[in-house]
Amino acid sequence: HSRQFEVGVLDWFARLWEIEKNDYWGYITNCGTEGNLHGILVGREVFPDGILYASRESHYSVFKAARMYRMECVKVDTLISGEIDCADFRAKLLANKSKPAIINVNIGTTVKGAVDDLDLVIQTLEGCGFSRDRFYIHCDGALFGLMMPFVKRAPKVSFKKPIGSVSVSGHKFVGCPMPCGVQITRMEHVNALSSNVEYLASRDATIMGSRNGHAPIFLWYTLNRKGYNGFAKEVQKCLRNAHYLKDQLRAAGIGAMLNELSSTVVFERPRDEDFVRRWQLACEGNIAHVVVMPSVSIEKLDVFLNELVKNRSTWYQEKQPPCIAADIGKENCACPLHK
């Protein structure tokens, strides 16, 4: 087994998220979805009659969890940035004051890379009369949960705040060669979930039971080889390159948006599906995005930009480019109406 490596990885993240060794419980999951399934399940076990609140731009695994656990789920509207709209959140909390709240907070949404304002979410809960023993917050870190601690001026995700659990993916920013994730929750909550398994001679509080023994070794190796300074440098490089991509798209007359704390550049969806497949672009409606990762160089971005601009001139010979103001805001749209 690789238990000592798993404990080492969990301790590294516990220090990052500011929780004492004796106060947390965690494990290395098989994927990011399992982290969300676990965090939301802990919230459900703590508050069996609680309502799950999640923004409309939350990862689909959050709504999958609600279906699996037969939880009442309230979708909260988002701002144009993709961040949770706390005015709508407040209205929906006040409509359900009699029931505890289980909240999914996004540390980087899937499509726009938007970071929900954790402090404002907590303020909203307390302003609506929800004391700390009547809400549970799960933070879905996925990709950006590991990047954000190394972004200057970024708000902190910390267990010093009244959150219940945090999960991140290990195969995204860390680059583990197989899907995996890290899930950490408060020790006081996990007892509601765990049960004794005699033939294992231990307690089990995981979702899947079995897990990959290689993943902790890869994660431990990478965390120790790069260290805090290595990750800080990679994060700064990604943010720099993302700003470069956004600026170059705008200079070429292509609508584009980049959230302040993100490396996900959102722009108009290319009209050619072969181009989309070649560059493995994720698309939704009228928009596509590029997630600028450590492996993406300025040279690669230039090749992408040149190809996009060249193809675009043939796509729109007679037609106007689409208006994407409804998706990314009129200040970021480059259609004839909003130029």
mmCIF file of C-alpha atoms in Angstrom:
data_model
loop_
_atom_site.group_PDB
_atom_site.id
_atom_site.type_symbol
_atom_site.label_atom_id
_atom_site.label_comp_id
_atom_site.label_asym_id
_atom_site.label_seq_id
_atom_site.Cartn_x
_atom_site.Cartn_y
_atom_site.Cartn_z
ATOM 1 C CA HIS A 1 0.000 0.000 0.000
ATOM 2 C CA SER A 2 0.984 3.654 -0.318
ATOM 3 C CA ARG A 3 -0.682 4.927 2.822
ATOM 4 C CA GLN A 4 2.297 6.968 4.051
ATOM 5 C CA PHE A 5 2.398 8.830 0.718
ATOM 6 C CA GLU A 6 -1.358 9.481 0.906
ATOM 7 C CA VAL A 7 -0.996 10.905 4.437
ATOM 8 C CA GLY A 8 1.901 13.087 3.231
ATOM 9 C CA VAL A 9 -0.199 14.492 0.377
ATOM 10 C CA LEU A 10 -3.171 15.148 2.685
ATOM 11 C CA ASP A 11 -0.936 16.922 5.224
ATOM 12 C CA TRP A 12 0.410 19.154 2.415
ATOM 13 C CA PHE A 13 -3.115 20.199 1.455
ATOM 14 C CA ALA A 14 -4.165 20.566 5.096
ATOM 15 C CA ARG A 15 -1.374 23.125 5.534
ATOM 16 C CA LEU A 16 -2.449 24.880 2.326
ATOM 17 C CA TRP A 17 -6.074 25.119 3.527
ATOM 18 C CA GLU A 18 -5.138 25.881 7.154
ATOM 19 C CA ILE A 19 -6.532 23.014 9.171
ATOM 20 C CA GLU A 20 -4.708 21.230 12.006
ATOM 21 C CA LYS A 21 -3.645 17.612 11.545
ATOM 22 C CA ASN A 22 -5.972 16.307 14.267
ATOM 23 C CA ASP A 23 -8.954 18.304 13.003
ATOM 24 C CA TYR A 24 -9.243 16.922 9.470
ATOM 25 C CA TRP A 25 -10.066 13.670 7.698
ATOM 26 C CA GLY A 26 -9.367 13.103 4.024
ATOM 27 C CA TYR A 27 -8.431 10.696 1.277
ATOM 28 C CA ILE A 28 -7.236 10.601 -2.324
ATOM 29 C CA THR A 29 -10.262 10.039 -4.531
ATOM 30 C CA ASN A 30 -10.507 8.364 -7.939
ATOM 31 C CA CYS A 31 -11.599 11.609 -9.661
ATOM 32 C CA GLY A 32 -12.877 15.152 -9.082
ATOM 33 C CA THR A 33 -16.522 14.051 -9.164
ATOM 34 C CA GLU A 34 -15.912 11.679 -6.249
ATOM 35 C CA GLY A 35 -14.682 14.642 -4.181
ATOM 36 C CA ASN A 36 -17.931 16.503 -4.864
ATOM 37 C CA LEU A 37 -20.033 13.393 -4.188
ATOM 38 C CA HIS A 38 -18.247 12.969 -0.860
ATOM 39 C CA GLY A 39 -18.416 16.617 0.229
ATOM 40 C CA ILE A 40 -22.134 16.866 -0.553
ATOM 41 C CA LEU A 41 -22.830 13.495 1.118
ATOM 42 C CA VAL A 42 -21.124 14.679 4.319
ATOM 43 C CA GLY A 43 -23.317 17.814 4.179
ATOM 44 C CA ARG A 44 -26.417 15.650 3.708
ATOM 45 C CA GLU A 45 -25.460 13.379 6.643
ATOM 46 C CA VAL A 46 -24.872 16.412 8.895
ATOM 47 C CA PHE A 47 -28.197 17.962 7.770
ATOM 48 C CA PRO A 48 -30.519 15.145 6.552
ATOM 49 C CA ASP A 49 -33.310 17.628 5.772
ATOM 50 C CA GLY A 50 -30.985 20.275 4.296
ATOM 51 C CA ILE A 51 -31.469 21.902 0.888
ATOM 52 C CA LEU A 52 -28.547 21.871 -1.566
ATOM 53 C CA TYR A 53 -27.829 25.279 -3.157
ATOM 54 C CA ALA A 54 -25.561 25.469 -6.203
ATOM 55 C CA SER A 55 -25.073 28.050 -8.927
ATOM 56 C CA ARG A 56 -26.309 27.204 -12.420
ATOM 57 C CA GLU A 57 -22.698 27.102 -13.629
ATOM 58 C CA SER A 58 -21.626 24.472 -11.090
ATOM 59 C CA HIS A 59 -20.098 21.257 -12.441
ATOM 60 C CA TYR A 60 -22.675 18.663 -13.493
ATOM 61 C CA SER A 61 -21.409 16.285 -10.775
ATOM 62 C CA VAL A 62 -23.055 18.550 -8.149
ATOM 63 C CA PHE A 63 -26.488 18.015 -9.709
ATOM 64 C CA LYS A 64 -25.668 14.325 -10.179
ATOM 65 C CA ALA A 65 -25.049 14.147 -6.413
ATOM 66 C CA ALA A 66 -28.437 15.776 -5.732
ATOM 67 C CA ARG A 67 -30.174 13.143 -7.898
ATOM 68 C CA MET A 68 -28.254 10.238 -6.371
ATOM 69 C CA TYR A 69 -28.959 11.328 -2.805
ATOM 70 C CA ARG A 70 -32.556 12.398 -3.536
ATOM 71 C CA MET A 71 -31.771 15.861 -2.169
ATOM 72 C CA GLU A 72 -33.875 18.935 -2.734
ATOM 73 C CA CYS A 73 -31.672 21.134 -4.952
ATOM 74 C CA VAL A 74 -32.083 24.855 -5.635
ATOM 75 C CA LYS A 75 -30.209 26.331 -8.612
ATOM 76 C CA VAL A 76 -28.944 29.873 -8.004
ATOM 77 C CA ASP A 77 -28.518 32.398 -10.826
ATOM 78 C CA THR A 78 -25.065 33.615 -11.854
ATOM 79 C CA LEU A 79 -23.547 36.945 -12.815
ATOM 80 C CA ILE A 80 -22.254 37.410 -16.384
ATOM 81 C CA SER A 81 -18.806 36.378 -15.079
ATOM 82 C CA GLY A 82 -20.181 32.943 -14.093
ATOM 83 C CA GLU A 83 -19.915 33.718 -10.370
ATOM 84 C CA ILE A 84 -22.844 32.973 -8.039
ATOM 85 C CA ASP A 85 -25.351 35.831 -7.772
ATOM 86 C CA CYS A 86 -25.607 36.401 -4.018
ATOM 87 C CA ALA A 87 -28.715 38.611 -4.392
ATOM 88 C CA ASP A 88 -30.570 35.640 -5.909
ATOM 89 C CA PHE A 89 -28.949 33.332 -3.332
ATOM 90 C CA ARG A 90 -30.299 35.558 -0.545
ATOM 91 C CA ALA A 91 -33.841 35.489 -1.985
ATOM 92 C CA LYS A 92 -33.764 31.694 -2.261
ATOM 93 C CA LEU A 93 -32.411 31.254 1.277
ATOM 94 C CA LEU A 94 -35.155 33.480 2.699
ATOM 95 C CA ALA A 95 -37.775 31.389 0.867
ATOM 96 C CA ASN A 96 -36.499 28.244 2.681
ATOM 97 C CA LYS A 97 -35.516 29.575 6.113
ATOM 98 C CA SER A 98 -36.953 26.599 7.969
ATOM 99 C CA LYS A 99 -34.429 24.135 6.476
ATOM 100 C CA PRO A 100 -30.615 24.009 6.883
ATOM 101 C CA ALA A 101 -28.492 24.980 3.880
ATOM 102 C CA ILE A 102 -25.858 22.837 2.116
ATOM 103 C CA ILE A 103 -23.945 25.024 -0.329
ATOM 104 C CA ASN A 104 -21.609 24.159 -3.192
ATOM 105 C CA VAL A 105 -19.111 26.995 -3.696
ATOM 106 C CA ASN A 106 -17.136 26.958 -6.964
ATOM 107 C CA ILE A 107 -13.441 27.741 -6.863
ATOM 108 C CA GLY A 108 -13.359 28.138 -10.647
ATOM 109 C CA THR A 109 -16.398 27.179 -12.732
ATOM 110 C CA THR A 110 -16.065 24.688 -15.581
ATOM 111 C CA VAL A 111 -16.796 26.991 -18.527
ATOM 112 C CA LYS A 112 -15.782 30.507 -17.433
ATOM 113 C CA GLY A 113 -13.325 29.787 -14.623
ATOM 114 C CA ALA A 114 -15.354 32.026 -12.270
ATOM 115 C CA VAL A 115 -14.575 31.964 -8.543
ATOM 116 C CA ASP A 116 -17.575 32.272 -6.230
ATOM 117 C CA ASP A 117 -17.041 34.857 -3.478
ATOM 118 C CA LEU A 118 -16.783 32.574 -0.424
ATOM 119 C CA ASP A 119 -16.773 35.480 2.049
ATOM 120 C CA LEU A 120 -19.906 36.983 0.469
ATOM 121 C CA VAL A 121 -21.632 33.570 0.515
ATOM 122 C CA ILE A 122 -20.903 33.284 4.272
ATOM 123 C CA GLN A 123 -22.066 36.888 4.842
ATOM 124 C CA THR A 124 -25.281 36.179 2.920
ATOM 125 C CA LEU A 125 -25.996 33.061 4.992
ATOM 126 C CA GLU A 126 -25.417 34.868 8.279
ATOM 127 C CA GLY A 127 -27.395 37.922 7.067
ATOM 128 C CA CYS A 128 -30.369 35.619 6.363
ATOM 129 C CA GLY A 129 -30.273 34.295 9.926
ATOM 130 C CA PHE A 130 -28.433 31.007 9.248
ATOM 131 C CA SER A 131 -26.147 30.415 12.242
ATOM 132 C CA ARG A 132 -23.016 28.327 11.718
ATOM 133 C CA ASP A 133 -24.743 25.198 13.046
ATOM 134 C CA ARG A 134 -27.353 25.460 10.259
ATOM 135 C CA PHE A 135 -25.199 25.466 7.121
ATOM 136 C CA TYR A 136 -22.517 23.330 5.486
ATOM 137 C CA ILE A 137 -20.256 24.626 2.694
ATOM 138 C CA HIS A 138 -18.457 22.344 0.252
ATOM 139 C CA CYS A 139 -15.817 24.046 -1.934
ATOM 140 C CA ASP A 140 -15.372 22.497 -5.378
ATOM 141 C CA GLY A 141 -11.735 23.342 -6.197
ATOM 142 C CA ALA A 142 -11.404 21.077 -9.298
ATOM 143 C CA LEU A 143 -8.712 22.842 -11.365
ATOM 144 C CA PHE A 144 -8.402 26.234 -9.709
ATOM 145 C CA GLY A 145 -8.462 25.177 -6.040
ATOM 146 C CA LEU A 146 -4.727 24.460 -6.222
ATOM 147 C CA MET A 147 -3.903 27.547 -8.283
ATOM 148 C CA MET A 148 -5.707 30.144 -6.190
ATOM 149 C CA PRO A 149 -3.459 30.022 -3.096
ATOM 150 C CA PHE A 150 -0.611 31.196 -5.359
ATOM 151 C CA VAL A 151 -2.516 34.101 -6.962
ATOM 152 C CA LYS A 152 -1.759 37.480 -5.432
ATOM 153 C CA ARG A 153 -4.838 39.303 -4.079
ATOM 154 C CA ALA A 154 -6.971 36.155 -4.420
ATOM 155 C CA PRO A 155 -9.360 35.461 -1.516
ATOM 156 C CA LYS A 156 -8.380 32.538 0.700
ATOM 157 C CA VAL A 157 -10.023 29.151 0.840
ATOM 158 C CA SER A 158 -9.361 28.234 4.448
ATOM 159 C CA PHE A 159 -10.825 26.038 7.169
ATOM 160 C CA LYS A 160 -10.416 29.062 9.461
ATOM 161 C CA LYS A 161 -13.648 30.114 7.716
ATOM 162 C CA PRO A 162 -16.844 28.098 8.413
ATOM 163 C CA ILE A 163 -16.477 25.642 5.515
ATOM 164 C CA GLY A 164 -17.072 21.905 5.792
ATOM 165 C CA SER A 165 -14.986 20.393 2.991
ATOM 166 C CA VAL A 166 -12.736 21.135 0.004
ATOM 167 C CA SER A 167 -11.922 18.971 -3.012
ATOM 168 C CA VAL A 168 -9.484 19.406 -5.911
ATOM 169 C CA SER A 169 -8.523 17.283 -8.895
ATOM 170 C CA GLY A 170 -5.048 15.735 -8.997
ATOM 171 C CA HIS A 171 -4.942 15.152 -12.766
ATOM 172 C CA LYS A 172 -5.509 18.786 -13.755
ATOM 173 C CA PHE A 173 -3.043 21.375 -12.464
ATOM 174 C CA VAL A 174 -0.787 18.863 -10.666
ATOM 175 C CA GLY A 175 -0.773 16.704 -13.812
ATOM 176 C CA CYS A 176 -1.131 13.226 -12.288
ATOM 177 C CA PRO A 177 -1.181 10.709 -15.185
ATOM 178 C CA MET A 178 -4.419 9.090 -13.989
ATOM 179 C CA PRO A 179 -7.672 10.727 -12.805
ATOM 180 C CA CYS A 180 -7.624 11.376 -9.055
ATOM 181 C CA GLY A 181 -8.442 14.056 -6.510
ATOM 182 C CA VAL A 182 -7.958 15.174 -2.928
ATOM 183 C CA GLN A 183 -10.878 15.499 -0.514
ATOM 184 C CA ILE A 184 -10.536 17.010 2.974
ATOM 185 C CA THR A 185 -13.326 17.501 5.501
ATOM 186 C CA ARG A 186 -13.556 18.261 9.211
ATOM 187 C CA MET A 187 -13.024 15.251 11.462
ATOM 188 C CA GLU A 188 -16.139 16.170 13.491
ATOM 189 C CA HIS A 189 -18.351 15.679 10.399
ATOM 190 C CA VAL A 190 -16.947 12.450 9.011
ATOM 191 C CA ASN A 191 -18.123 10.243 11.903
ATOM 192 C CA ALA A 192 -21.675 10.696 10.591
ATOM 193 C CA LEU A 193 -20.557 8.892 7.431
ATOM 194 C CA SER A 194 -18.149 6.165 8.538
ATOM 195 C CA SER A 195 -18.884 2.560 9.439
ATOM 196 C CA ASN A 196 -16.752 -0.284 10.796
ATOM 197 C CA VAL A 197 -15.736 -2.921 8.254
ATOM 198 C CA GLU A 198 -14.548 -5.997 10.118
ATOM 199 C CA TYR A 199 -12.532 -7.695 7.353
ATOM 200 C CA LEU A 200 -10.656 -4.439 6.615
ATOM 201 C CA ALA A 201 -9.918 -3.979 10.342
ATOM 202 C CA SER A 202 -10.675 -0.277 9.842
ATOM 203 C CA ARG A 203 -13.459 2.229 9.365
ATOM 204 C CA ASP A 204 -14.552 3.217 5.854
ATOM 205 C CA ALA A 205 -15.868 6.706 5.097
ATOM 206 C CA THR A 206 -15.009 6.864 1.385
ATOM 207 C CA ILE A 207 -17.442 6.747 -1.548
ATOM 208 C CA MET A 208 -15.827 4.024 -3.681
ATOM 209 C CA GLY A 209 -14.144 1.869 -1.017
ATOM 210 C CA SER A 210 -11.162 0.931 -3.197
ATOM 211 C CA ARG A 211 -8.808 3.561 -4.565
ATOM 212 C CA ASN A 212 -5.714 3.801 -6.734
ATOM 213 C CA GLY A 213 -2.505 3.169 -4.771
ATOM 214 C CA HIS A 214 -0.320 4.725 -7.476
ATOM 215 C CA ALA A 215 -2.045 8.138 -7.438
ATOM 216 C CA PRO A 216 -0.720 9.157 -3.966
ATOM 217 C CA ILE A 217 2.849 8.328 -5.064
ATOM 218 C CA PHE A 218 2.583 10.483 -8.203
ATOM 219 C CA LEU A 219 0.985 13.332 -6.236
ATOM 220 C CA TRP A 220 3.540 13.118 -3.404
ATOM 221 C CA TYR A 221 6.415 13.126 -5.901
ATOM 222 C CA THR A 222 5.107 16.173 -7.805
ATOM 223 C CA LEU A 223 4.232 18.195 -4.682
ATOM 224 C CA ASN A 224 7.680 17.587 -3.209
ATOM 225 C CA ARG A 225 9.588 18.141 -6.453
ATOM 226 C CA LYS A 226 7.861 21.434 -7.303
ATOM 227 C CA GLY A 227 7.060 22.706 -3.826
ATOM 228 C CA TYR A 228 5.179 25.925 -3.074
ATOM 229 C CA ASN A 229 7.654 28.037 -5.083
ATOM 230 C CA GLY A 230 7.405 25.791 -8.145
ATOM 231 C CA PHE A 231 3.602 25.957 -8.139
ATOM 232 C CA ALA A 232 3.673 29.744 -7.632
ATOM 233 C CA LYS A 233 5.880 30.144 -10.737
ATOM 234 C CA GLU A 234 3.652 27.882 -12.834
ATOM 235 C CA VAL A 235 0.501 29.729 -11.740
ATOM 236 C CA GLN A 236 2.009 33.115 -12.648
ATOM 237 C CA LYS A 237 3.065 31.742 -16.055
ATOM 238 C CA CYS A 238 -0.462 30.428 -16.751
ATOM 239 C CA LEU A 239 -2.088 33.744 -15.780
ATOM 240 C CA ARG A 240 0.420 35.727 -17.877
ATOM 241 C CA ASN A 241 -0.176 33.517 -20.927
ATOM 242 C CA ALA A 242 -3.968 33.662 -20.446
ATOM 243 C CA HIS A 243 -3.841 37.481 -20.478
ATOM 244 C CA TYR A 244 -1.693 37.314 -23.622
ATOM 245 C CA LEU A 245 -4.262 35.065 -25.355
ATOM 246 C CA LYS A 246 -7.182 37.304 -24.358
ATOM 247 C CA ASP A 247 -5.373 40.467 -25.521
ATOM 248 C CA GLN A 248 -4.404 38.877 -28.865
ATOM 249 C CA LEU A 249 -7.969 37.681 -29.485
ATOM 250 C CA ARG A 250 -9.329 41.158 -28.767
ATOM 251 C CA ALA A 251 -6.661 42.743 -31.017
ATOM 252 C CA ALA A 252 -7.828 40.444 -33.839
ATOM 253 C CA GLY A 253 -11.419 41.641 -33.369
ATOM 254 C CA ILE A 254 -12.610 38.479 -31.602
ATOM 255 C CA GLY A 255 -14.812 38.810 -28.504
ATOM 256 C CA ALA A 256 -13.091 37.324 -25.437
ATOM 257 C CA MET A 257 -13.391 37.329 -21.643
ATOM 258 C CA LEU A 258 -10.973 36.406 -18.867
ATOM 259 C CA ASN A 259 -12.015 36.451 -15.216
ATOM 260 C CA GLU A 260 -9.518 38.257 -13.001
ATOM 261 C CA LEU A 261 -8.510 35.177 -10.976
ATOM 262 C CA SER A 262 -8.638 32.674 -13.842
ATOM 263 C CA SER A 263 -6.583 31.146 -16.644
ATOM 264 C CA THR A 264 -9.700 30.181 -18.650
ATOM 265 C CA VAL A 265 -10.170 32.389 -21.722
ATOM 266 C CA VAL A 266 -13.732 32.430 -23.108
ATOM 267 C CA PHE A 267 -14.344 33.514 -26.732
ATOM 268 C CA GLU A 268 -16.752 33.073 -29.639
ATOM 269 C CA ARG A 269 -17.333 29.481 -30.737
ATOM 270 C CA PRO A 270 -15.480 28.605 -33.975
ATOM 271 C CA ARG A 271 -17.847 27.765 -36.827
ATOM 272 C CA ASP A 272 -15.864 24.755 -38.072
ATOM 273 C CA GLU A 273 -16.268 21.521 -36.086
ATOM 274 C CA ASP A 274 -13.008 20.165 -37.555
ATOM 275 C CA PHE A 275 -11.194 23.163 -36.044
ATOM 276 C CA VAL A 276 -12.934 22.525 -32.695
ATOM 277 C CA ARG A 277 -11.882 18.858 -32.754
ATOM 278 C CA ARG A 278 -8.315 19.606 -33.860
ATOM 279 C CA TRP A 279 -7.766 21.969 -30.927
ATOM 280 C CA GLN A 280 -9.955 19.930 -28.515
ATOM 281 C CA LEU A 281 -12.012 22.999 -27.632
ATOM 282 C CA ALA A 282 -14.825 22.693 -25.095
ATOM 283 C CA CYS A 283 -17.899 24.543 -26.375
ATOM 284 C CA GLU A 284 -21.232 25.584 -24.885
ATOM 285 C CA GLY A 285 -23.812 27.425 -26.976
ATOM 286 C CA ASN A 286 -22.123 30.385 -28.702
ATOM 287 C CA ILE A 287 -18.894 30.230 -26.689
ATOM 288 C CA ALA A 288 -15.764 28.100 -26.430
ATOM 289 C CA HIS A 289 -12.887 28.262 -23.985
ATOM 290 C CA VAL A 290 -9.156 27.663 -23.743
ATOM 291 C CA VAL A 291 -7.790 26.627 -20.350
ATOM 292 C CA VAL A 292 -4.187 27.839 -20.287
ATOM 293 C CA MET A 293 -2.172 25.180 -18.444
ATOM 294 C CA PRO A 294 1.577 24.999 -17.588
ATOM 295 C CA SER A 295 2.281 23.021 -20.773
ATOM 296 C CA VAL A 296 0.816 25.760 -23.012
ATOM 297 C CA SER A 297 3.538 28.072 -24.330
ATOM 298 C CA ILE A 298 3.279 31.453 -26.080
ATOM 299 C CA GLU A 299 4.459 29.660 -29.256
ATOM 300 C CA LYS A 300 1.555 27.210 -29.088
ATOM 301 C CA LEU A 301 -0.885 30.065 -28.458
ATOM 302 C CA ASP A 302 0.492 31.903 -31.518
ATOM 303 C CA VAL A 303 -0.045 28.846 -33.731
ATOM 304 C CA PHE A 304 -3.637 28.591 -32.417
ATOM 305 C CA LEU A 305 -4.293 32.324 -32.895
ATOM 306 C CA ASN A 306 -2.887 32.406 -36.439
ATOM 307 C CA GLU A 307 -4.957 29.399 -37.460
ATOM 308 C CA LEU A 308 -8.116 30.809 -35.853
ATOM 309 C CA VAL A 309 -7.734 34.254 -37.466
ATOM 310 C CA LYS A 310 -6.966 32.732 -40.888
ATOM 311 C CA ASN A 311 -9.957 30.339 -40.784
ATOM 312 C CA ARG A 312 -12.250 33.009 -39.377
ATOM 313 C CA SER A 313 -11.733 35.211 -42.437
ATOM 314 C CA THR A 314 -13.279 32.437 -44.577
ATOM 315 C CA TRP A 315 -16.087 31.617 -42.084
ATOM 316 C CA TYR A 316 -17.389 35.181 -42.055
ATOM 317 C CA GLN A 317 -16.862 36.324 -45.667
ATOM 318 C CA GLU A 318 -20.532 37.195 -46.073
ATOM 319 C CA LYS A 319 -21.872 36.846 -42.524
ATOM 320 C CA GLN A 320 -21.268 38.882 -39.385
ATOM 321 C CA PRO A 321 -19.596 37.213 -36.373
ATOM 322 C CA PRO A 322 -22.108 36.160 -33.697
ATOM 323 C CA CYS A 323 -23.032 38.466 -30.827
ATOM 324 C CA ILE A 324 -21.906 36.866 -27.550
ATOM 325 C CA ALA A 325 -22.781 39.799 -25.263
ATOM 326 C CA ALA A 326 -25.397 37.641 -23.471
ATOM 327 C CA ASP A 327 -22.682 35.089 -22.652
ATOM 328 C CA ILE A 328 -19.698 37.268 -21.722
ATOM 329 C CA GLY A 329 -21.024 40.835 -21.420
ATOM 330 C CA LYS A 330 -21.264 43.578 -24.039
ATOM 331 C CA GLU A 331 -17.925 45.077 -22.940
ATOM 332 C CA ASN A 332 -16.227 41.805 -24.023
ATOM 333 C CA CYS A 333 -18.185 41.243 -27.244
ATOM 334 C CA ALA A 334 -16.664 42.284 -30.597
ATOM 335 C CA CYS A 335 -19.717 41.978 -32.856
ATOM 336 C CA PRO A 336 -20.549 45.030 -35.041
ATOM 337 C CA LEU A 337 -23.139 46.198 -32.484
ATOM 338 C CA HIS A 338 -20.708 46.193 -29.530
ATOM 339 C CA LYS A 339 -17.354 47.073 -31.111
#
